[in-house]
């Protein structure tokens, strides 16, 4: 191959009778500038504020937050000084854009989306841009609300065989707390419980449960360390079996409006 500046010329010659010395393939490679670094979102918690600034009209800023499916998110982006007109798109953990048409409205200073139902569990991204192509500082207020369907979980089940288990699923974000009760109702089951967090990670219940054999187990303010799906696993002590009812309450944390600044 021949090198000239930022170009590499590759030629492939035949070596068989009938094509010996002939150019069979000719390839020109050009080295260009490296691609720009990918935007690294600034992590926040839903409930925090974010302060950013568009340096140019085509500047794009990103933030990220963790949430679970069913939460309602509100995002309010507005300029503070200058003439920039912030707008944004919301990207779900799967990479799909969340349709904001029904929930967003333009205002003289920016855009506000109210009570957007989040369709997936995981890390969301919000990409901000200047709608009118002007630079300048802006502020974002965020808020989250967990509807009743996320804050309570009631399920009836039956431990049908000794050493078998029934799992009661629910969703929570990091910092939430779990309370509730598992009642056997005189079915013969002496209920015991274990808690599994996202990825099946065991969550300690030490100091947060009270047993009343063979009637019930009570959970009090169990701290939940991560965002995602949880499973309360119900079994029977000493091989007992029978029906039960689980009544759970998930207290989502109140996130303070701390201001997070663009790096």
PDB file of C-alpha atoms in Angstrom:
ATOM      1  CA  UNK A   1       0.000   0.000   0.000  1.00  0.00           C
ATOM      2  CA  UNK A   2       0.985   3.639  -0.578  1.00  0.00           C
ATOM      3  CA  UNK A   3       0.482   6.374   2.029  1.00  0.00           C
ATOM      4  CA  UNK A   4      -0.065   9.985   0.968  1.00  0.00           C
ATOM      5  CA  UNK A   5      -1.088  12.456   3.673  1.00  0.00           C
ATOM      6  CA  UNK A   6      -4.279  11.145   5.261  1.00  0.00           C
ATOM      7  CA  UNK A   7      -4.908   8.576   2.497  1.00  0.00           C
ATOM      8  CA  UNK A   8      -3.881   4.914   2.177  1.00  0.00           C
ATOM      9  CA  UNK A   9      -4.002   3.294  -1.264  1.00  0.00           C
ATOM     10  CA  UNK A  10      -4.334  -0.508  -1.205  1.00  0.00           C
ATOM     11  CA  UNK A  11      -3.973  -2.632  -4.350  1.00  0.00           C
ATOM     12  CA  UNK A  12      -4.395  -6.380  -4.561  1.00  0.00           C
ATOM     13  CA  UNK A  13      -2.530  -8.164  -7.369  1.00  0.00           C
ATOM     14  CA  UNK A  14      -3.213 -11.564  -8.897  1.00  0.00           C
ATOM     15  CA  UNK A  15      -0.750 -14.367  -8.243  1.00  0.00           C
ATOM     16  CA  UNK A  16      -2.276 -17.156 -10.325  1.00  0.00           C
ATOM     17  CA  UNK A  17      -1.537 -18.087 -13.944  1.00  0.00           C
ATOM     18  CA  UNK A  18      -3.740 -15.951 -16.131  1.00  0.00           C
ATOM     19  CA  UNK A  19      -3.996 -13.004 -13.690  1.00  0.00           C
ATOM     20  CA  UNK A  20      -0.442 -12.738 -12.382  1.00  0.00           C
ATOM     21  CA  UNK A  21       0.466  -9.101 -11.804  1.00  0.00           C
ATOM     22  CA  UNK A  22      -3.012  -7.830 -12.645  1.00  0.00           C
ATOM     23  CA  UNK A  23      -4.800  -5.405 -10.239  1.00  0.00           C
ATOM     24  CA  UNK A  24      -7.733  -7.365  -8.862  1.00  0.00           C
ATOM     25  CA  UNK A  25      -8.935  -4.812  -6.324  1.00  0.00           C
ATOM     26  CA  UNK A  26      -8.146  -1.177  -5.577  1.00  0.00           C
ATOM     27  CA  UNK A  27      -9.144   0.440  -2.263  1.00  0.00           C
ATOM     28  CA  UNK A  28      -8.590   4.022  -1.076  1.00  0.00           C
ATOM     29  CA  UNK A  29      -8.901   4.674   2.673  1.00  0.00           C
ATOM     30  CA  UNK A  30      -9.135   8.258   3.965  1.00  0.00           C
ATOM     31  CA  UNK A  31      -8.556   9.107   7.600  1.00  0.00           C
ATOM     32  CA  UNK A  32     -10.930  11.809   8.786  1.00  0.00           C
ATOM     33  CA  UNK A  33     -11.214  13.680  12.078  1.00  0.00           C
ATOM     34  CA  UNK A  34     -12.358  11.579  15.056  1.00  0.00           C
ATOM     35  CA  UNK A  35     -16.128  11.633  15.725  1.00  0.00           C
ATOM     36  CA  UNK A  36     -17.284  14.095  18.363  1.00  0.00           C
ATOM     37  CA  UNK A  37     -17.627  12.602  21.847  1.00  0.00           C
ATOM     38  CA  UNK A  38     -21.108  11.335  22.723  1.00  0.00           C
ATOM     39  CA  UNK A  39     -23.156  13.548  25.006  1.00  0.00           C
ATOM     40  CA  UNK A  40     -22.916  12.241  28.565  1.00  0.00           C
ATOM     41  CA  UNK A  41     -26.189  12.974  30.369  1.00  0.00           C
ATOM     42  CA  UNK A  42     -26.024  14.735  33.733  1.00  0.00           C
ATOM     43  CA  UNK A  43     -27.725  12.433  36.281  1.00  0.00           C
ATOM     44  CA  UNK A  44     -30.463  13.918  38.460  1.00  0.00           C
ATOM     45  CA  UNK A  45     -33.323  12.551  40.584  1.00  0.00           C
ATOM     46  CA  UNK A  46     -36.869  13.356  39.494  1.00  0.00           C
ATOM     47  CA  UNK A  47     -37.708  16.259  41.769  1.00  0.00           C
ATOM     48  CA  UNK A  48     -34.332  17.995  41.365  1.00  0.00           C
ATOM     49  CA  UNK A  49     -33.785  21.117  39.273  1.00  0.00           C
ATOM     50  CA  UNK A  50     -31.230  21.477  36.492  1.00  0.00           C
ATOM     51  CA  UNK A  51     -29.434  24.584  35.317  1.00  0.00           C
ATOM     52  CA  UNK A  52     -27.888  24.636  31.849  1.00  0.00           C
ATOM     53  CA  UNK A  53     -26.877  26.977  29.063  1.00  0.00           C
ATOM     54  CA  UNK A  54     -26.934  26.713  25.280  1.00  0.00           C
ATOM     55  CA  UNK A  55     -23.536  27.866  24.034  1.00  0.00           C
ATOM     56  CA  UNK A  56     -24.741  27.902  20.409  1.00  0.00           C
ATOM     57  CA  UNK A  57     -28.041  27.531  18.614  1.00  0.00           C
ATOM     58  CA  UNK A  58     -27.470  23.840  17.820  1.00  0.00           C
ATOM     59  CA  UNK A  59     -26.164  22.917  21.289  1.00  0.00           C
ATOM     60  CA  UNK A  60     -27.872  19.898  22.903  1.00  0.00           C
ATOM     61  CA  UNK A  61     -27.770  19.200  26.653  1.00  0.00           C
ATOM     62  CA  UNK A  62     -28.909  15.956  28.285  1.00  0.00           C
ATOM     63  CA  UNK A  63     -29.964  14.867  31.753  1.00  0.00           C
ATOM     64  CA  UNK A  64     -30.916  11.377  32.952  1.00  0.00           C
ATOM     65  CA  UNK A  65     -33.045   9.992  35.763  1.00  0.00           C
ATOM     66  CA  UNK A  66     -34.207   6.596  37.029  1.00  0.00           C
ATOM     67  CA  UNK A  67     -37.913   5.774  37.215  1.00  0.00           C
ATOM     68  CA  UNK A  68     -40.344   2.864  37.088  1.00  0.00           C
ATOM     69  CA  UNK A  69     -43.211   2.237  34.684  1.00  0.00           C
ATOM     70  CA  UNK A  70     -46.387   3.990  35.772  1.00  0.00           C
ATOM     71  CA  UNK A  71     -44.765   6.989  37.447  1.00  0.00           C
ATOM     72  CA  UNK A  72     -45.940  10.416  36.278  1.00  0.00           C
ATOM     73  CA  UNK A  73     -43.174  12.886  35.373  1.00  0.00           C
ATOM     74  CA  UNK A  74     -43.403  16.646  34.915  1.00  0.00           C
ATOM     75  CA  UNK A  75     -40.623  18.647  33.221  1.00  0.00           C
ATOM     76  CA  UNK A  76     -40.642  22.437  32.945  1.00  0.00           C
ATOM     77  CA  UNK A  77     -37.805  24.078  30.946  1.00  0.00           C
ATOM     78  CA  UNK A  78     -37.611  27.872  30.636  1.00  0.00           C
ATOM     79  CA  UNK A  79     -35.009  30.536  29.907  1.00  0.00           C
ATOM     80  CA  UNK A  80     -33.713  32.617  32.785  1.00  0.00           C
ATOM     81  CA  UNK A  81     -32.063  35.498  30.880  1.00  0.00           C
ATOM     82  CA  UNK A  82     -31.423  36.115  27.209  1.00  0.00           C
ATOM     83  CA  UNK A  83     -33.518  34.916  24.288  1.00  0.00           C
ATOM     84  CA  UNK A  84     -33.082  31.106  24.165  1.00  0.00           C
ATOM     85  CA  UNK A  85     -36.312  29.121  23.965  1.00  0.00           C
ATOM     86  CA  UNK A  86     -35.664  25.676  25.497  1.00  0.00           C
ATOM     87  CA  UNK A  87     -37.536  22.643  24.224  1.00  0.00           C
ATOM     88  CA  UNK A  88     -36.866  18.950  24.900  1.00  0.00           C
ATOM     89  CA  UNK A  89     -37.503  15.330  24.000  1.00  0.00           C
ATOM     90  CA  UNK A  90     -37.855  12.421  26.432  1.00  0.00           C
ATOM     91  CA  UNK A  91     -36.181   9.095  25.614  1.00  0.00           C
ATOM     92  CA  UNK A  92     -37.232   5.878  27.365  1.00  0.00           C
ATOM     93  CA  UNK A  93     -34.712   3.255  28.607  1.00  0.00           C
ATOM     94  CA  UNK A  94     -35.291   1.214  25.422  1.00  0.00           C
ATOM     95  CA  UNK A  95     -34.199   4.183  23.293  1.00  0.00           C
ATOM     96  CA  UNK A  96     -37.722   4.987  22.081  1.00  0.00           C
ATOM     97  CA  UNK A  97     -38.963   8.578  22.195  1.00  0.00           C
ATOM     98  CA  UNK A  98     -41.867   9.144  24.580  1.00  0.00           C
ATOM     99  CA  UNK A  99     -44.759  10.884  22.813  1.00  0.00           C
ATOM    100  CA  UNK A 100     -45.247  14.216  24.605  1.00  0.00           C
ATOM    101  CA  UNK A 101     -47.922  15.625  22.266  1.00  0.00           C
ATOM    102  CA  UNK A 102     -50.770  15.304  24.768  1.00  0.00           C
ATOM    103  CA  UNK A 103     -48.774  16.480  27.766  1.00  0.00           C
ATOM    104  CA  UNK A 104     -46.479  19.292  26.531  1.00  0.00           C
ATOM    105  CA  UNK A 105     -47.272  22.909  25.788  1.00  0.00           C
ATOM    106  CA  UNK A 106     -45.170  25.776  24.563  1.00  0.00           C
ATOM    107  CA  UNK A 107     -44.932  28.908  26.649  1.00  0.00           C
ATOM    108  CA  UNK A 108     -43.309  32.288  25.967  1.00  0.00           C
ATOM    109  CA  UNK A 109     -40.198  31.278  27.944  1.00  0.00           C
ATOM    110  CA  UNK A 110     -39.958  27.567  27.091  1.00  0.00           C
ATOM    111  CA  UNK A 111     -41.793  24.238  27.199  1.00  0.00           C
ATOM    112  CA  UNK A 112     -43.590  22.386  29.977  1.00  0.00           C
ATOM    113  CA  UNK A 113     -44.772  18.751  30.012  1.00  0.00           C
ATOM    114  CA  UNK A 114     -47.134  17.766  32.833  1.00  0.00           C
ATOM    115  CA  UNK A 115     -47.891  14.323  34.326  1.00  0.00           C
ATOM    116  CA  UNK A 116     -46.318  12.264  31.542  1.00  0.00           C
ATOM    117  CA  UNK A 117     -46.948   8.536  32.210  1.00  0.00           C
ATOM    118  CA  UNK A 118     -43.613   6.743  31.990  1.00  0.00           C
ATOM    119  CA  UNK A 119     -43.933   3.511  29.977  1.00  0.00           C
ATOM    120  CA  UNK A 120     -40.810   1.631  31.095  1.00  0.00           C
ATOM    121  CA  UNK A 121     -38.615   0.930  34.107  1.00  0.00           C
ATOM    122  CA  UNK A 122     -35.000   2.075  33.939  1.00  0.00           C
ATOM    123  CA  UNK A 123     -32.937   5.153  33.066  1.00  0.00           C
ATOM    124  CA  UNK A 124     -34.593   7.917  31.020  1.00  0.00           C
ATOM    125  CA  UNK A 125     -32.838  10.703  29.115  1.00  0.00           C
ATOM    126  CA  UNK A 126     -34.077  14.228  28.436  1.00  0.00           C
ATOM    127  CA  UNK A 127     -32.421  16.082  25.530  1.00  0.00           C
ATOM    128  CA  UNK A 128     -32.728  19.889  25.581  1.00  0.00           C
ATOM    129  CA  UNK A 129     -32.262  22.180  22.590  1.00  0.00           C
ATOM    130  CA  UNK A 130     -32.989  25.805  21.742  1.00  0.00           C
ATOM    131  CA  UNK A 131     -36.178  25.891  19.667  1.00  0.00           C
ATOM    132  CA  UNK A 132     -35.410  29.315  18.215  1.00  0.00           C
ATOM    133  CA  UNK A 133     -31.671  28.722  17.701  1.00  0.00           C
ATOM    134  CA  UNK A 134     -30.611  31.279  20.316  1.00  0.00           C
ATOM    135  CA  UNK A 135     -28.021  30.617  23.023  1.00  0.00           C
ATOM    136  CA  UNK A 136     -28.295  31.422  26.697  1.00  0.00           C
ATOM    137  CA  UNK A 137     -29.015  30.009  30.172  1.00  0.00           C
ATOM    138  CA  UNK A 138     -32.110  28.073  31.147  1.00  0.00           C
ATOM    139  CA  UNK A 139     -33.583  26.274  34.174  1.00  0.00           C
ATOM    140  CA  UNK A 140     -35.453  22.982  34.387  1.00  0.00           C
ATOM    141  CA  UNK A 141     -37.880  22.008  37.151  1.00  0.00           C
ATOM    142  CA  UNK A 142     -38.742  18.313  37.450  1.00  0.00           C
ATOM    143  CA  UNK A 143     -41.352  16.516  39.509  1.00  0.00           C
ATOM    144  CA  UNK A 144     -42.512  12.916  39.944  1.00  0.00           C
ATOM    145  CA  UNK A 145     -45.685  11.367  41.277  1.00  0.00           C
ATOM    146  CA  UNK A 146     -46.433   7.740  42.024  1.00  0.00           C
ATOM    147  CA  UNK A 147     -50.139   6.933  41.527  1.00  0.00           C
ATOM    148  CA  UNK A 148     -52.020   4.658  43.908  1.00  0.00           C
ATOM    149  CA  UNK A 149     -51.434   1.615  41.692  1.00  0.00           C
ATOM    150  CA  UNK A 150     -47.699   1.874  42.447  1.00  0.00           C
ATOM    151  CA  UNK A 151     -48.067   2.725  46.121  1.00  0.00           C
ATOM    152  CA  UNK A 152     -50.178  -0.268  47.132  1.00  0.00           C
ATOM    153  CA  UNK A 153     -50.124  -3.946  46.227  1.00  0.00           C
ATOM    154  CA  UNK A 154     -52.663  -6.527  47.432  1.00  0.00           C
ATOM    155  CA  UNK A 155     -52.424 -10.142  46.365  1.00  0.00           C
ATOM    156  CA  UNK A 156     -53.955 -13.423  47.478  1.00  0.00           C
ATOM    157  CA  UNK A 157     -51.868 -16.557  47.078  1.00  0.00           C
ATOM    158  CA  UNK A 158     -51.366 -20.102  48.274  1.00  0.00           C
ATOM    159  CA  UNK A 159     -48.243 -21.972  49.333  1.00  0.00           C
ATOM    160  CA  UNK A 160     -49.325 -25.328  47.949  1.00  0.00           C
ATOM    161  CA  UNK A 161     -46.404 -27.562  48.932  1.00  0.00           C
ATOM    162  CA  UNK A 162     -43.780 -27.652  51.691  1.00  0.00           C
ATOM    163  CA  UNK A 163     -40.697 -25.556  50.859  1.00  0.00           C
ATOM    164  CA  UNK A 164     -42.445 -23.942  47.873  1.00  0.00           C
ATOM    165  CA  UNK A 165     -42.745 -20.148  47.545  1.00  0.00           C
ATOM    166  CA  UNK A 166     -45.097 -17.552  46.094  1.00  0.00           C
ATOM    167  CA  UNK A 167     -43.732 -14.222  44.878  1.00  0.00           C
ATOM    168  CA  UNK A 168     -45.572 -10.907  45.231  1.00  0.00           C
ATOM    169  CA  UNK A 169     -44.176  -8.381  42.683  1.00  0.00           C
ATOM    170  CA  UNK A 170     -44.009  -4.590  42.986  1.00  0.00           C
ATOM    171  CA  UNK A 171     -41.986  -1.663  41.613  1.00  0.00           C
ATOM    172  CA  UNK A 172     -40.031   0.958  43.554  1.00  0.00           C
ATOM    173  CA  UNK A 173     -37.287   3.533  43.162  1.00  0.00           C
ATOM    174  CA  UNK A 174     -34.160   3.874  45.263  1.00  0.00           C
ATOM    175  CA  UNK A 175     -34.954   5.423  48.629  1.00  0.00           C
ATOM    176  CA  UNK A 176     -38.506   4.085  48.838  1.00  0.00           C
ATOM    177  CA  UNK A 177     -39.696   2.133  51.900  1.00  0.00           C
ATOM    178  CA  UNK A 178     -41.842  -0.971  52.132  1.00  0.00           C
ATOM    179  CA  UNK A 179     -44.435  -1.673  54.818  1.00  0.00           C
ATOM    180  CA  UNK A 180     -47.275  -4.158  55.015  1.00  0.00           C
ATOM    181  CA  UNK A 181     -48.500  -7.482  56.283  1.00  0.00           C
ATOM    182  CA  UNK A 182     -48.809 -11.094  55.131  1.00  0.00           C
ATOM    183  CA  UNK A 183     -51.843 -12.795  56.727  1.00  0.00           C
ATOM    184  CA  UNK A 184     -52.587 -16.523  56.678  1.00  0.00           C
ATOM    185  CA  UNK A 185     -56.150 -16.159  57.968  1.00  0.00           C
ATOM    186  CA  UNK A 186     -56.104 -19.463  59.855  1.00  0.00           C
ATOM    187  CA  UNK A 187     -55.314 -21.486  56.714  1.00  0.00           C
ATOM    188  CA  UNK A 188     -52.573 -23.458  58.440  1.00  0.00           C
ATOM    189  CA  UNK A 189     -49.744 -21.494  56.841  1.00  0.00           C
ATOM    190  CA  UNK A 190     -47.137 -20.044  59.204  1.00  0.00           C
ATOM    191  CA  UNK A 191     -45.890 -17.331  56.824  1.00  0.00           C
ATOM    192  CA  UNK A 192     -42.265 -16.276  56.484  1.00  0.00           C
ATOM    193  CA  UNK A 193     -40.952 -13.735  53.979  1.00  0.00           C
ATOM    194  CA  UNK A 194     -37.816 -12.771  52.055  1.00  0.00           C
ATOM    195  CA  UNK A 195     -37.283  -9.795  49.776  1.00  0.00           C
ATOM    196  CA  UNK A 196     -35.474  -9.738  46.429  1.00  0.00           C
ATOM    197  CA  UNK A 197     -34.558  -6.502  44.675  1.00  0.00           C
ATOM    198  CA  UNK A 198     -33.634  -5.744  41.052  1.00  0.00           C
ATOM    199  CA  UNK A 199     -31.532  -8.489  39.426  1.00  0.00           C
ATOM    200  CA  UNK A 200     -32.653 -10.840  42.221  1.00  0.00           C
ATOM    201  CA  UNK A 201     -30.429  -9.179  44.824  1.00  0.00           C
ATOM    202  CA  UNK A 202     -31.467 -10.091  48.403  1.00  0.00           C
ATOM    203  CA  UNK A 203     -32.629  -7.138  50.535  1.00  0.00           C
ATOM    204  CA  UNK A 204     -32.076  -7.349  54.284  1.00  0.00           C
ATOM    205  CA  UNK A 205     -35.207  -7.399  56.437  1.00  0.00           C
ATOM    206  CA  UNK A 206     -33.294  -7.438  59.709  1.00  0.00           C
ATOM    207  CA  UNK A 207     -34.974  -5.166  62.251  1.00  0.00           C
ATOM    208  CA  UNK A 208     -37.917  -4.498  59.951  1.00  0.00           C
ATOM    209  CA  UNK A 209     -40.164  -7.569  60.447  1.00  0.00           C
ATOM    210  CA  UNK A 210     -42.355  -8.824  63.279  1.00  0.00           C
ATOM    211  CA  UNK A 211     -43.705 -12.394  63.234  1.00  0.00           C
ATOM    212  CA  UNK A 212     -46.917 -13.508  64.886  1.00  0.00           C
ATOM    213  CA  UNK A 213     -46.904 -17.302  64.311  1.00  0.00           C
ATOM    214  CA  UNK A 214     -48.901 -18.870  62.813  1.00  0.00           C
ATOM    215  CA  UNK A 215     -51.002 -15.881  61.770  1.00  0.00           C
ATOM    216  CA  UNK A 216     -48.965 -13.110  60.163  1.00  0.00           C
ATOM    217  CA  UNK A 217     -45.702 -11.337  59.363  1.00  0.00           C
ATOM    218  CA  UNK A 218     -45.519  -7.548  59.521  1.00  0.00           C
ATOM    219  CA  UNK A 219     -43.010  -5.429  57.582  1.00  0.00           C
ATOM    220  CA  UNK A 220     -42.146  -1.929  58.806  1.00  0.00           C
ATOM    221  CA  UNK A 221     -40.328   0.737  56.747  1.00  0.00           C
ATOM    222  CA  UNK A 222     -37.946  -1.600  54.902  1.00  0.00           C
ATOM    223  CA  UNK A 223     -35.460   0.608  52.967  1.00  0.00           C
ATOM    224  CA  UNK A 224     -35.351  -0.222  49.260  1.00  0.00           C
ATOM    225  CA  UNK A 225     -31.861   0.446  47.868  1.00  0.00           C
ATOM    226  CA  UNK A 226     -32.353   0.412  44.081  1.00  0.00           C
ATOM    227  CA  UNK A 227     -34.781   1.320  41.301  1.00  0.00           C
ATOM    228  CA  UNK A 228     -36.593  -1.521  39.585  1.00  0.00           C
ATOM    229  CA  UNK A 229     -38.765  -4.605  40.167  1.00  0.00           C
ATOM    230  CA  UNK A 230     -38.950  -6.255  43.599  1.00  0.00           C
ATOM    231  CA  UNK A 231     -40.340  -9.615  44.753  1.00  0.00           C
ATOM    232  CA  UNK A 232     -41.629 -10.399  48.231  1.00  0.00           C
ATOM    233  CA  UNK A 233     -41.218 -14.186  48.530  1.00  0.00           C
ATOM    234  CA  UNK A 234     -43.705 -15.905  50.851  1.00  0.00           C
ATOM    235  CA  UNK A 235     -42.995 -19.398  52.222  1.00  0.00           C
ATOM    236  CA  UNK A 236     -44.289 -21.547  55.086  1.00  0.00           C
ATOM    237  CA  UNK A 237     -42.227 -22.114  58.224  1.00  0.00           C
ATOM    238  CA  UNK A 238     -41.560 -25.760  59.134  1.00  0.00           C
ATOM    239  CA  UNK A 239     -43.135 -26.968  55.882  1.00  0.00           C
ATOM    240  CA  UNK A 240     -46.554 -25.469  56.564  1.00  0.00           C
ATOM    241  CA  UNK A 241     -48.875 -24.789  53.636  1.00  0.00           C
ATOM    242  CA  UNK A 242     -52.019 -22.758  53.066  1.00  0.00           C
ATOM    243  CA  UNK A 243     -53.533 -19.550  51.720  1.00  0.00           C
ATOM    244  CA  UNK A 244     -52.406 -16.005  52.485  1.00  0.00           C
ATOM    245  CA  UNK A 245     -53.121 -12.395  51.626  1.00  0.00           C
ATOM    246  CA  UNK A 246     -50.301  -9.872  51.175  1.00  0.00           C
ATOM    247  CA  UNK A 247     -51.109  -6.190  51.687  1.00  0.00           C
ATOM    248  CA  UNK A 248     -48.134  -3.967  50.848  1.00  0.00           C
ATOM    249  CA  UNK A 249     -47.563  -0.220  50.941  1.00  0.00           C
ATOM    250  CA  UNK A 250     -44.640   1.357  49.059  1.00  0.00           C
ATOM    251  CA  UNK A 251     -43.741   4.864  50.224  1.00  0.00           C
ATOM    252  CA  UNK A 252     -41.931   6.654  47.396  1.00  0.00           C
ATOM    253  CA  UNK A 253     -39.324   9.187  48.563  1.00  0.00           C
ATOM    254  CA  UNK A 254     -39.899  12.925  48.377  1.00  0.00           C
ATOM    255  CA  UNK A 255     -37.025  14.302  46.304  1.00  0.00           C
ATOM    256  CA  UNK A 256     -35.836  17.795  47.309  1.00  0.00           C
ATOM    257  CA  UNK A 257     -35.600  20.493  44.602  1.00  0.00           C
ATOM    258  CA  UNK A 258     -31.787  20.541  44.757  1.00  0.00           C
ATOM    259  CA  UNK A 259     -30.226  22.469  41.860  1.00  0.00           C
ATOM    260  CA  UNK A 260     -27.896  20.355  39.694  1.00  0.00           C
ATOM    261  CA  UNK A 261     -25.690  22.388  37.340  1.00  0.00           C
ATOM    262  CA  UNK A 262     -24.507  21.448  33.882  1.00  0.00           C
ATOM    263  CA  UNK A 263     -20.852  20.286  34.083  1.00  0.00           C
TER     264      UNK A 263
END
